[in-house]
Coordinates of C-alpha atoms in Angstrom, one line a residue:
M1 CA 2.6 115.8 34.5
K2 CA 5.3 113.9 36.3
K3 CA 3.0 110.9 36.5
Y4 CA 2.6 110.9 32.7
S5 CA 6.4 111.3 32.2
K6 CA 7.1 108.3 34.4
I7 CA 4.5 106.2 32.4
Y8 CA 6.2 107.4 29.2
I9 CA 9.6 106.4 30.4
V10 CA 8.4 103.0 31.5
F11 CA 6.8 102.6 28.1
L12 CA 10.0 103.4 26.3
I13 CA 12.1 101.1 28.5
T14 CA 9.6 98.3 27.9
L15 CA 9.6 98.9 24.1
I16 CA 13.4 98.9 24.0
M17 CA 13.5 95.6 25.9
L18 CA 11.0 94.0 23.6
L19 CA 12.9 95.2 20.5
F20 CA 16.2 93.9 22.0
L21 CA 14.7 90.5 22.9
G22 CA 13.2 90.4 19.5
S23 CA 16.5 91.0 17.8
I24 CA 18.0 88.2 19.8
G25 CA 15.3 85.9 18.6
N26 CA 15.8 87.0 15.0
T27 CA 19.5 86.3 15.3
T28 CA 18.8 82.8 16.4
E29 CA 16.3 82.2 13.6
Q30 CA 18.4 83.8 10.9
A31 CA 21.1 81.1 10.8
V32 CA 23.5 81.2 7.9
M33 CA 22.4 78.8 5.1
L34 CA 25.2 77.1 3.2
E35 CA 24.8 75.2 0.0
Y36 CA 26.7 71.9 -0.1
W37 CA 26.9 69.8 -3.3
M38 CA 28.4 66.4 -3.7
W39 CA 28.3 63.4 -6.1
D40 CA 27.1 59.9 -5.3
P41 CA 23.4 60.1 -4.3
I42 CA 23.9 56.7 -2.6
L43 CA 25.6 58.6 0.2
R44 CA 22.9 61.1 0.7
A45 CA 21.4 59.6 3.9
K46 CA 24.9 59.1 5.4
T47 CA 25.8 62.7 4.6
E48 CA 22.6 64.0 6.1
N49 CA 23.7 62.3 9.4
V50 CA 26.9 64.2 9.3
I51 CA 25.1 67.5 8.6
E52 CA 22.6 66.8 11.4
T53 CA 25.5 66.3 13.9
F54 CA 27.2 69.5 12.6
E55 CA 24.1 71.6 12.9
K56 CA 23.6 70.4 16.5
T57 CA 27.1 71.8 17.5
H58 CA 26.8 74.8 15.1
P59 CA 23.2 76.0 15.5
E60 CA 24.1 79.3 13.8
I61 CA 24.8 77.4 10.5
K62 CA 22.4 75.4 8.4
I63 CA 23.4 73.1 5.4
N64 CA 21.3 72.5 2.3
L65 CA 22.5 69.3 0.6
T66 CA 22.4 68.6 -3.1
T67 CA 23.5 65.2 -4.5
M68 CA 23.7 63.9 -8.1
E69 CA 25.3 61.3 -10.2
P70 CA 29.0 61.9 -11.1
A71 CA 28.2 62.1 -14.8
D72 CA 25.7 64.9 -14.2
Y73 CA 27.6 66.5 -11.3
W74 CA 30.5 68.0 -13.3
V75 CA 28.3 69.2 -16.2
K76 CA 26.1 71.1 -13.7
M77 CA 29.1 72.3 -11.7
R78 CA 30.7 73.8 -14.9
I79 CA 27.5 75.7 -15.6
M80 CA 27.4 77.0 -12.0
A81 CA 31.0 78.0 -12.2
S82 CA 30.6 79.9 -15.5
T83 CA 27.7 81.9 -14.0
K84 CA 29.4 82.4 -10.6
K85 CA 26.7 80.5 -8.8
L86 CA 28.8 77.7 -7.3
P87 CA 27.6 76.3 -4.0
D88 CA 29.4 77.5 -0.9
V89 CA 31.0 74.1 -0.3
F90 CA 31.3 71.2 -2.7
N91 CA 33.3 68.0 -3.4
M92 CA 36.2 68.2 -5.7
S93 CA 38.2 65.6 -7.6
S94 CA 42.0 65.6 -8.0
G95 CA 41.4 65.8 -11.7
Y96 CA 39.9 69.3 -11.5
I97 CA 41.9 71.1 -8.8
E98 CA 44.5 72.5 -11.2
E99 CA 42.0 73.8 -13.6
W100 CA 39.5 75.2 -11.1
S101 CA 42.0 76.8 -8.8
E102 CA 43.7 78.5 -11.7
A103 CA 40.3 79.8 -13.0
G104 CA 39.7 81.4 -9.6
F105 CA 36.7 79.2 -8.7
L106 CA 38.2 77.9 -5.4
F107 CA 38.7 79.7 -2.1
D108 CA 42.3 79.9 -0.9
I109 CA 42.2 78.1 2.5
T110 CA 45.9 78.2 3.2
D111 CA 45.6 80.3 6.4
Y112 CA 42.7 78.3 7.7
V113 CA 44.6 75.0 7.2
N114 CA 47.9 76.3 8.7
S115 CA 46.2 77.7 11.8
Q116 CA 43.5 75.1 12.5
L117 CA 44.4 71.7 11.0
T118 CA 47.2 69.3 11.9
S119 CA 48.3 67.8 8.6
E120 CA 49.7 64.7 10.4
D121 CA 46.1 63.7 11.2
Y122 CA 45.6 63.0 7.5
L123 CA 47.1 60.7 5.0
D124 CA 49.8 62.4 3.0
L125 CA 47.4 64.1 0.6
F126 CA 47.7 67.8 1.3
K127 CA 50.9 67.8 -0.7
A128 CA 49.1 66.1 -3.6
G129 CA 46.4 68.8 -3.6
I130 CA 49.0 71.5 -3.7
E131 CA 50.8 69.8 -6.6
W132 CA 47.6 69.4 -8.6
A133 CA 46.9 73.1 -8.0
S134 CA 50.5 73.9 -9.3
T135 CA 50.9 76.4 -6.5
D136 CA 52.1 76.5 -2.8
K137 CA 48.6 77.6 -1.8
V138 CA 46.0 75.2 -0.3
Y139 CA 42.6 75.1 -2.0
A140 CA 41.2 71.7 -0.8
V141 CA 41.1 69.4 2.2
P142 CA 41.2 65.7 1.5
F143 CA 38.5 63.5 2.8
G144 CA 38.9 60.2 0.9
L145 CA 41.5 58.2 -1.1
G146 CA 40.5 56.5 -4.3
L147 CA 42.4 53.3 -5.1
T148 CA 42.0 50.5 -7.6
V149 CA 42.2 46.8 -7.0
L150 CA 41.8 43.4 -8.7
Y151 CA 38.5 41.8 -7.7
Y152 CA 38.3 38.1 -7.9
N153 CA 35.5 35.5 -7.3
K154 CA 36.7 33.0 -4.7
N155 CA 34.1 30.5 -5.6
M156 CA 35.2 30.4 -9.2
F157 CA 38.9 30.1 -8.2
D158 CA 38.0 27.2 -5.9
E159 CA 36.1 25.4 -8.6
A160 CA 39.0 25.8 -11.0
G161 CA 41.5 24.6 -8.3
L162 CA 43.4 27.9 -8.5
D163 CA 45.3 29.8 -5.7
Y164 CA 43.9 33.2 -5.0
P165 CA 45.8 36.2 -6.4
T166 CA 48.5 37.8 -4.3
S167 CA 50.5 41.1 -4.5
S168 CA 53.3 39.2 -6.2
W169 CA 51.1 38.3 -9.2
D170 CA 52.5 39.3 -12.6
W171 CA 50.8 39.3 -16.0
N172 CA 51.5 35.7 -16.6
D173 CA 49.9 34.6 -13.4
F174 CA 46.9 36.7 -14.2
L175 CA 46.6 35.4 -17.8
N176 CA 47.0 31.7 -16.8
A177 CA 44.2 32.1 -14.2
A178 CA 42.0 34.0 -16.7
I179 CA 42.3 31.2 -19.3
K180 CA 41.3 28.6 -16.7
L181 CA 38.4 30.7 -15.4
T182 CA 36.8 31.3 -18.9
K183 CA 34.1 28.7 -19.4
D184 CA 31.2 27.6 -21.5
T185 CA 29.4 26.0 -18.7
N186 CA 26.5 24.5 -20.7
N187 CA 28.4 23.6 -23.9
D188 CA 26.3 25.7 -26.2
G189 CA 29.3 27.3 -27.8
K190 CA 29.0 30.6 -25.9
I191 CA 31.0 31.8 -23.0
D192 CA 29.0 31.9 -19.8
Q193 CA 31.8 32.7 -17.4
W194 CA 34.5 35.1 -18.5
G195 CA 37.9 35.1 -16.8
F196 CA 38.1 38.9 -16.9
W197 CA 36.1 42.0 -17.7
S198 CA 37.4 45.4 -18.9
Y199 CA 36.7 48.3 -21.2
G200 CA 38.3 51.7 -22.0
R201 CA 37.4 53.3 -18.6
Y202 CA 40.2 55.1 -16.8
A203 CA 40.2 52.9 -13.8
H204 CA 40.2 49.8 -16.0
V205 CA 43.2 50.8 -18.1
D206 CA 45.3 53.3 -16.2
S207 CA 45.5 51.0 -13.2
W208 CA 47.6 48.6 -15.3
I209 CA 49.6 51.4 -16.9
F210 CA 50.9 52.8 -13.6
R211 CA 51.6 49.3 -12.3
N212 CA 53.9 48.9 -15.3
S213 CA 55.7 52.3 -14.7
G214 CA 54.0 53.7 -17.8
S215 CA 52.6 57.2 -18.6
L216 CA 50.2 58.7 -21.0
I217 CA 51.3 62.4 -20.9
D218 CA 54.6 64.1 -21.6
R219 CA 54.3 66.6 -18.7
A220 CA 57.4 68.6 -19.8
N221 CA 55.7 69.6 -23.0
M222 CA 52.1 68.8 -22.0
K223 CA 51.5 66.4 -25.0
F224 CA 49.8 63.1 -25.3
A225 CA 52.7 60.7 -25.6
P226 CA 52.1 57.2 -24.3
D227 CA 55.5 55.6 -23.6
A228 CA 56.4 52.0 -24.4
N229 CA 55.2 50.7 -21.0
A230 CA 51.8 52.3 -21.5
V231 CA 51.4 51.0 -25.1
K232 CA 52.4 47.5 -23.9
V233 CA 49.5 47.6 -21.3
M234 CA 47.0 48.6 -24.0
Q235 CA 48.2 45.8 -26.3
F236 CA 47.9 43.3 -23.4
L237 CA 44.4 44.3 -22.6
D238 CA 43.4 44.1 -26.2
K239 CA 44.9 40.7 -26.6
L240 CA 42.9 39.5 -23.6
I241 CA 39.8 40.0 -25.8
S242 CA 41.1 39.4 -29.4
T243 CA 43.7 36.8 -28.9
Y244 CA 43.2 34.9 -25.6
H245 CA 39.4 35.3 -25.6
V246 CA 39.3 35.5 -21.8
A247 CA 37.3 38.8 -21.8
P248 CA 34.3 39.9 -23.7
M249 CA 34.1 42.8 -26.1
P250 CA 32.6 45.8 -24.3
K251 CA 29.6 45.9 -26.8
D252 CA 28.8 42.3 -25.7
M253 CA 28.0 43.6 -22.2
A254 CA 25.7 46.4 -23.4
G255 CA 22.6 46.5 -21.2
V256 CA 24.4 45.5 -18.0
R257 CA 25.9 48.2 -15.7
Q258 CA 29.6 47.8 -15.9
Q259 CA 30.0 47.7 -12.1
D260 CA 27.4 44.8 -11.9
I261 CA 29.2 42.4 -14.3
F262 CA 31.6 41.1 -11.6
P263 CA 29.1 40.8 -8.7
R264 CA 26.6 39.2 -10.9
G265 CA 29.1 36.4 -11.6
L266 CA 29.6 37.1 -15.3
A267 CA 33.3 37.5 -14.9
A268 CA 35.8 36.0 -12.4
M269 CA 38.1 39.0 -12.3
W270 CA 37.8 42.7 -12.7
V271 CA 40.0 45.8 -12.1
D272 CA 38.3 48.9 -10.9
G273 CA 38.0 51.3 -8.0
A274 CA 38.0 49.9 -4.5
W275 CA 34.8 52.0 -3.9
N276 CA 32.9 49.4 -5.9
I277 CA 33.2 47.2 -2.8
E278 CA 30.0 49.0 -1.7
N279 CA 28.1 48.0 -4.9
N280 CA 29.5 44.4 -4.7
R281 CA 28.0 44.0 -1.2
I282 CA 24.7 45.1 -2.5
I283 CA 24.5 43.2 -5.8
A284 CA 26.4 39.9 -5.1
S285 CA 24.4 37.0 -4.0
S286 CA 24.8 35.9 -0.4
D287 CA 26.7 32.7 -1.4
M288 CA 29.2 34.5 -3.6
N289 CA 32.6 34.7 -1.9
W290 CA 35.0 37.3 -3.3
G291 CA 38.2 39.1 -2.4
I292 CA 40.5 41.8 -3.5
S293 CA 44.2 41.9 -4.4
E294 CA 46.6 44.4 -6.0
V295 CA 46.5 45.0 -9.7
P296 CA 49.1 42.6 -11.2
L297 CA 52.5 44.1 -11.6
G298 CA 53.7 44.6 -15.2
P299 CA 57.0 43.4 -16.6
N300 CA 58.5 46.9 -16.1
G301 CA 56.5 47.8 -13.0
D302 CA 57.6 49.1 -9.6
A303 CA 56.0 47.2 -6.7
N304 CA 55.8 50.4 -4.7
S305 CA 53.7 52.1 -7.3
A306 CA 49.9 52.4 -7.4
Y307 CA 47.2 54.2 -9.3
G308 CA 45.3 56.5 -7.0
W309 CA 44.1 59.9 -6.1
S310 CA 42.3 61.8 -3.4
D311 CA 38.8 63.3 -3.2
Y312 CA 38.6 66.7 -1.6
I313 CA 36.1 69.1 -0.1
V314 CA 36.5 72.8 -1.2
M315 CA 34.9 76.2 -0.7
S316 CA 33.8 78.4 -3.5
S317 CA 35.7 81.7 -4.0
E318 CA 32.3 83.3 -4.3
T319 CA 31.0 82.2 -0.9
K320 CA 29.6 85.1 1.2
Y321 CA 30.3 83.1 4.4
P322 CA 33.9 81.9 4.3
N323 CA 34.2 81.4 8.1
E324 CA 31.1 79.4 8.3
A325 CA 31.9 77.4 5.2
W326 CA 35.4 76.6 6.7
E327 CA 33.8 75.3 9.9
F328 CA 31.8 72.8 7.8
V329 CA 34.8 71.8 5.6
K330 CA 36.9 71.2 8.7
F331 CA 34.1 69.1 10.3
A332 CA 33.2 67.2 7.2
S333 CA 36.8 66.2 6.3
G334 CA 37.8 65.0 9.8
V335 CA 36.3 64.9 13.2
G336 CA 32.7 64.9 11.9
L337 CA 33.1 61.8 9.8
S338 CA 32.4 58.2 10.6
L339 CA 33.1 55.2 8.5
D340 CA 29.4 54.8 7.5
M341 CA 29.8 58.1 5.7
F342 CA 32.1 56.5 3.2
M343 CA 31.3 54.1 0.4
A344 CA 33.0 50.9 1.5
G345 CA 36.4 50.7 -0.2
K346 CA 37.1 54.5 -0.1
V347 CA 40.0 55.0 2.4
P348 CA 39.3 57.9 4.8
S349 CA 42.0 60.6 4.6
Y350 CA 41.5 61.2 8.4
K351 CA 43.9 58.7 10.0
P352 CA 41.9 58.0 13.1
L353 CA 39.3 56.5 10.8
A354 CA 41.5 54.9 8.3
F355 CA 43.6 53.0 10.9
S356 CA 40.6 52.0 13.0
D357 CA 39.6 48.4 13.7
E358 CA 36.2 49.2 12.2
F359 CA 37.7 50.0 8.8
V360 CA 39.5 46.6 8.7
D361 CA 36.4 44.6 9.4
K362 CA 36.9 41.0 8.5
T363 CA 33.3 40.1 9.3
K364 CA 32.3 41.6 6.0
Q365 CA 33.5 40.8 2.5
P366 CA 36.2 41.3 1.3
A367 CA 38.3 40.0 4.1
E368 CA 41.4 41.8 2.7
M369 CA 40.4 45.3 3.6
G370 CA 43.7 45.8 5.3
L371 CA 45.3 45.7 1.8
L372 CA 43.8 49.1 1.0
L373 CA 45.9 50.7 3.8
E374 CA 49.0 49.0 2.4
I375 CA 48.3 50.4 -1.1
A376 CA 47.6 53.8 0.4
G377 CA 51.2 53.9 1.7
K378 CA 52.6 53.5 -1.9
T379 CA 53.6 56.2 -4.4
M380 CA 50.4 57.3 -6.2
Y381 CA 50.4 58.1 -9.9
N382 CA 47.7 59.3 -12.3
S383 CA 47.2 61.2 -15.5
F384 CA 45.2 64.2 -14.3
T385 CA 45.6 67.4 -16.2
K386 CA 43.4 70.4 -17.0
G387 CA 40.7 69.1 -19.3
W388 CA 41.3 65.5 -18.2
S389 CA 37.7 64.5 -18.2
E390 CA 37.4 65.8 -21.8
W391 CA 40.4 64.0 -23.3
R392 CA 40.2 60.9 -21.2
G393 CA 36.5 60.4 -21.6
Y394 CA 34.9 60.6 -18.2
G395 CA 31.4 61.0 -16.8
A396 CA 29.1 62.4 -19.4
A397 CA 31.9 62.2 -22.0
E398 CA 32.7 58.5 -21.4
T399 CA 31.8 57.4 -24.9
M400 CA 34.3 59.9 -26.3
G401 CA 37.9 60.7 -25.7
L402 CA 40.5 58.0 -25.0
N403 CA 37.8 55.8 -23.4
G404 CA 35.7 55.7 -26.6
L405 CA 38.7 55.1 -28.8
L406 CA 39.9 52.2 -26.6
D407 CA 36.4 50.7 -26.6
A408 CA 36.6 50.8 -30.4
V409 CA 39.8 48.8 -30.3
F410 CA 38.4 46.3 -27.8
N411 CA 35.3 45.9 -30.0
G412 CA 37.5 45.1 -33.0
E413 CA 36.5 48.2 -34.9
M414 CA 39.9 49.9 -34.9
T415 CA 43.5 49.0 -34.5
L416 CA 45.4 50.3 -31.4
D417 CA 47.7 52.3 -33.7
E418 CA 44.7 54.0 -35.3
A419 CA 43.2 54.8 -31.9
L420 CA 46.4 56.2 -30.5
G421 CA 46.8 58.4 -33.6
K422 CA 43.3 59.8 -33.2
A423 CA 43.9 60.2 -29.5
K424 CA 47.1 62.2 -30.2
A425 CA 45.2 64.7 -32.2
N426 CA 42.3 65.0 -29.8
V427 CA 44.2 65.1 -26.6
D428 CA 46.9 67.6 -27.8
Q429 CA 44.1 69.9 -29.0
V430 CA 42.6 69.9 -25.5
L431 CA 46.0 70.4 -23.8
D432 CA 47.1 73.1 -26.3
R433 CA 44.0 75.0 -25.5
L434 CA 44.4 74.8 -21.8
Y435 CA 48.1 75.1 -21.4
K436 CA 48.9 78.2 -23.6

């Protein structure tokens, strides 16, 4: 009897050990799976490298990455937010933080940030995120700074005998160059080389507005109220097309991606986001020499001002794994990043990257990459509000909003006064709805 009792005890011990070892194996296999969404599919491969590095040091966490075009991203994200199915971690624009934090979509990471991050390691963007959220709480960690610049074709400047743009350029300097750079190269009566290219896009227009100390929104009353400095900018941009004939109507460039017009050599100058440096390097021919400069300063502008904003990484308030999500946010906004993770021209918020020799790499075009760090040190302005994408005309709504109205002006289909009158009604309707 004792013999069987001993056998039974040994059997139980063996069974318990097997169950215990099995539970350890299951724990290892059952890693937490986080969903991470971001825009810019062009960065997918680079982001996958970051994820791979993270997973090696955090084997208990797995990341499932989804990328999509910006125009589709925010449409899909709104649907996900309305159904409470947001991914655990996702990229966030400055233009949405106020609206999304107030709606309760974003996780309050204040305690995480205060206890685990050193804000001095980042460009001064945490404060901006707090201001956009209209609260003293932190909902987002900055990972990149978006700036705008003046792109210029050095070959075309050389052929015209012109000096390259500098930070001291004003509107007259710009206009004089644009006139000389606009050419009918084969004398067929049609312009083959435009001095400049622009349409109603936010980065094309607002860059000039804030370099002329202008504003579009009366923030005290949350109304659309372009001041005289802003109106002067829009008049100037319209005249570049209608009066000086140094830029084409937007409709004349239909069929060409707007970001390809400059690198394809169709225009000598162009104002847009510095992140287009990446596309320029891909599209421009190997013998095209080009550079960047600051957006020309307006007659009422402040040289210390710039149009810019930060991109952030955030956590969903619905995430079931806040600690694990935070570990990835912390990693993907700082120590886990490398410069190849960024579209060329995006300034990393993490200072060790931004101020590295690798970032200011003069072996690649443009040679003026250091200028981006100078601009990053200036006072940043923009027009972000709740509903900004709707009233400004962004992403999927680009043909509508202020963007669409300005395109109508630049296409000669509407006067600027008419466009601003319609914009007033449209924008105020959006702002009244969201700022009750």
